[in-house]
Amino acid sequence: MSYQAVILTVSDFCAAGTRTDTSGPAIRAMLENAGFAVQAMQTVPDEEGQISAAIVHACDILQVTTGGTGLSPHDVTPEATLAVLDREIRAIPVAMWVEGLKSTPRAMLSRAVAGIRGHTLVLNVPGSEKAARENLS
């Protein structure tokens, strides 16, 4: 079976072109090394409606979001994701937190969400490249 993926980077700065996205390309490399065909990479600002719309648009394939899972007022990726999920999968973020805590106590501050929309797995990972790699592995 061949798996497909879309990577959605959620960041005001990356969407505006004032910061280079490094977590999205890192996730792409990891997924491709695992046999996934990355169909698209997209960047959207930290706007709940735009995040939800991008997830819905891509939900015929695997959706991984990176960024917007922290505690700042603009970090609304979990809320946008929950708004479009059919069912939440709570154990995936728990596993990411447990693994992340081995590297840093700040891992407990992540508000990542995972779940299913239709037949598509939607997964949030942190926006930093290091944390994205650790969470996805």
CSV table of C-alpha atoms in Angstrom, one decimal:
chain,number,residue,atom,x,y,z
A,1,MET,CA,0.0,0.0,0.0
A,2,SER,CA,1.3,3.5,-0.9
A,3,TYR,CA,0.6,6.2,1.6
A,4,GLN,CA,0.3,9.9,0.6
A,5,ALA,CA,0.8,13.0,2.7
A,6,VAL,CA,0.2,16.7,2.8
A,7,ILE,CA,2.3,18.9,5.2
A,8,LEU,CA,0.7,22.1,6.5
A,9,THR,CA,3.0,24.5,8.2
A,10,VAL,CA,1.0,26.9,10.5
A,11,SER,CA,3.0,30.1,11.1
A,12,ASP,CA,2.3,33.8,10.7
A,13,PHE,CA,6.0,34.4,10.0
A,14,CYS,CA,6.5,31.6,7.5
A,15,ALA,CA,3.3,32.6,5.7
A,16,ALA,CA,4.5,36.2,5.5
A,17,GLY,CA,7.9,35.1,4.2
A,18,THR,CA,9.8,36.6,7.2
A,19,ARG,CA,10.9,33.2,8.5
A,20,THR,CA,12.1,30.1,6.7
A,21,ASP,CA,10.1,26.9,7.5
A,22,THR,CA,12.5,24.2,8.6
A,23,SER,CA,10.1,21.8,10.3
A,24,GLY,CA,8.0,21.2,7.2
A,25,PRO,CA,11.0,20.1,5.0
A,26,ALA,CA,12.3,18.0,8.0
A,27,ILE,CA,8.9,16.3,8.2
A,28,ARG,CA,8.9,15.8,4.4
A,29,ALA,CA,12.2,14.0,4.5
A,30,MET,CA,11.1,11.8,7.4
A,31,LEU,CA,7.9,10.8,5.7
A,32,GLU,CA,9.5,10.2,2.3
A,33,ASN,CA,12.2,8.0,4.1
A,34,ALA,CA,9.3,6.0,5.6
A,35,GLY,CA,7.8,5.4,2.1
A,36,PHE,CA,5.2,8.2,2.0
A,37,ALA,CA,4.6,10.2,-1.2
A,38,VAL,CA,4.4,13.9,-0.1
A,39,GLN,CA,1.8,15.4,-2.5
A,40,ALA,CA,1.9,19.0,-1.2
A,41,MET,CA,3.4,21.3,1.3
A,42,GLN,CA,1.5,24.5,2.3
A,43,THR,CA,2.0,27.3,4.7
A,44,VAL,CA,-0.9,29.2,6.3
A,45,PRO,CA,-1.0,31.9,8.9
A,46,ASP,CA,-2.2,31.3,12.5
A,47,GLU,CA,-5.8,31.9,11.6
A,48,GLU,CA,-8.3,29.3,12.7
A,49,GLY,CA,-10.5,29.5,9.7
A,50,GLN,CA,-7.6,29.2,7.2
A,51,ILE,CA,-6.1,26.2,9.1
A,52,SER,CA,-9.4,24.3,9.2
A,53,ALA,CA,-10.1,25.0,5.5
A,54,ALA,CA,-6.6,23.8,4.5
A,55,ILE,CA,-7.1,20.6,6.5
A,56,VAL,CA,-10.5,19.9,5.0
A,57,HIS,CA,-9.1,20.6,1.5
A,58,ALA,CA,-6.4,18.0,1.9
A,59,CYS,CA,-8.3,15.3,3.9
A,60,ASP,CA,-8.4,12.8,1.2
A,61,ILE,CA,-4.8,12.0,2.1
A,62,LEU,CA,-2.7,12.1,5.3
A,63,GLN,CA,-2.5,15.5,6.9
A,64,VAL,CA,0.4,16.6,9.1
A,65,THR,CA,0.4,20.1,10.5
A,66,THR,CA,3.5,21.7,12.1
A,67,GLY,CA,3.3,24.7,14.3
A,68,GLY,CA,0.7,26.6,16.2
A,69,THR,CA,0.5,24.0,19.1
A,70,GLY,CA,2.0,26.1,21.8
A,71,LEU,CA,0.6,28.6,24.3
A,72,SER,CA,0.7,32.0,22.5
A,73,PRO,CA,-2.6,33.7,21.8
A,74,HIS,CA,-2.1,33.0,18.0
A,75,ASP,CA,-1.5,29.2,18.5
A,76,VAL,CA,-4.9,28.0,17.4
A,77,THR,CA,-4.0,24.9,15.4
A,78,PRO,CA,-5.4,22.5,17.9
A,79,GLU,CA,-8.8,24.3,18.0
A,80,ALA,CA,-8.9,24.5,14.1
A,81,THR,CA,-8.0,20.8,13.9
A,82,LEU,CA,-10.6,19.7,16.5
A,83,ALA,CA,-13.3,21.7,14.6
A,84,VAL,CA,-12.9,19.5,11.5
A,85,LEU,CA,-12.1,16.1,13.0
A,86,ASP,CA,-14.7,13.3,13.0
A,87,ARG,CA,-12.9,11.5,15.9
A,88,GLU,CA,-10.0,12.5,18.1
A,89,ILE,CA,-7.2,10.1,18.9
A,90,ARG,CA,-5.8,11.1,22.2
A,91,ALA,CA,-3.1,8.5,22.6
A,92,ILE,CA,-0.9,9.8,19.7
A,93,PRO,CA,-0.3,13.2,21.4
A,94,VAL,CA,0.2,11.4,24.7
A,95,ALA,CA,2.9,9.2,23.1
A,96,MET,CA,4.5,12.3,21.7
A,97,TRP,CA,4.5,14.1,25.1
A,98,VAL,CA,6.0,11.1,26.8
A,99,GLU,CA,8.8,10.8,24.3
A,100,GLY,CA,9.3,14.6,24.2
A,101,LEU,CA,9.7,14.7,28.0
A,102,LYS,CA,12.8,12.6,27.7
A,103,SER,CA,14.4,15.6,25.9
A,104,THR,CA,12.8,18.6,27.6
A,105,PRO,CA,10.3,19.4,30.3
A,106,ARG,CA,8.8,22.0,27.9
A,107,ALA,CA,7.3,19.1,25.9
A,108,MET,CA,4.4,19.2,28.4
A,109,LEU,CA,3.4,22.6,27.0
A,110,SER,CA,2.4,21.2,23.6
A,111,ARG,CA,-1.3,21.1,22.8
A,112,ALA,CA,-1.0,18.8,19.8
A,113,VAL,CA,-4.1,17.1,18.5
A,114,ALA,CA,-4.5,13.9,16.4
A,115,GLY,CA,-7.6,12.4,14.9
A,116,ILE,CA,-9.5,11.1,11.9
A,117,ARG,CA,-11.5,13.0,9.3
A,118,GLY,CA,-13.1,10.6,7.0
A,119,HIS,CA,-10.3,8.1,6.2
A,120,THR,CA,-7.5,10.6,6.8
A,121,LEU,CA,-5.2,10.8,9.8
A,122,VAL,CA,-4.7,14.4,10.9
A,123,LEU,CA,-1.7,15.0,13.2
A,124,ASN,CA,-0.3,18.2,14.7
A,125,VAL,CA,3.4,18.4,15.6
A,126,PRO,CA,5.3,21.4,17.1
A,127,GLY,CA,6.8,24.0,14.8
A,128,SER,CA,10.4,23.7,15.8
A,129,GLU,CA,12.4,21.4,13.5
A,130,LYS,CA,13.9,19.5,16.5
A,131,ALA,CA,10.6,19.0,18.2
A,132,ALA,CA,8.8,18.1,14.9
A,133,ARG,CA,11.4,15.4,14.2
A,134,GLU,CA,11.2,14.0,17.8
A,135,ASN,CA,7.4,14.0,17.8
A,136,LEU,CA,7.1,12.4,14.3
A,137,SER,CA,9.6,9.7,15.0
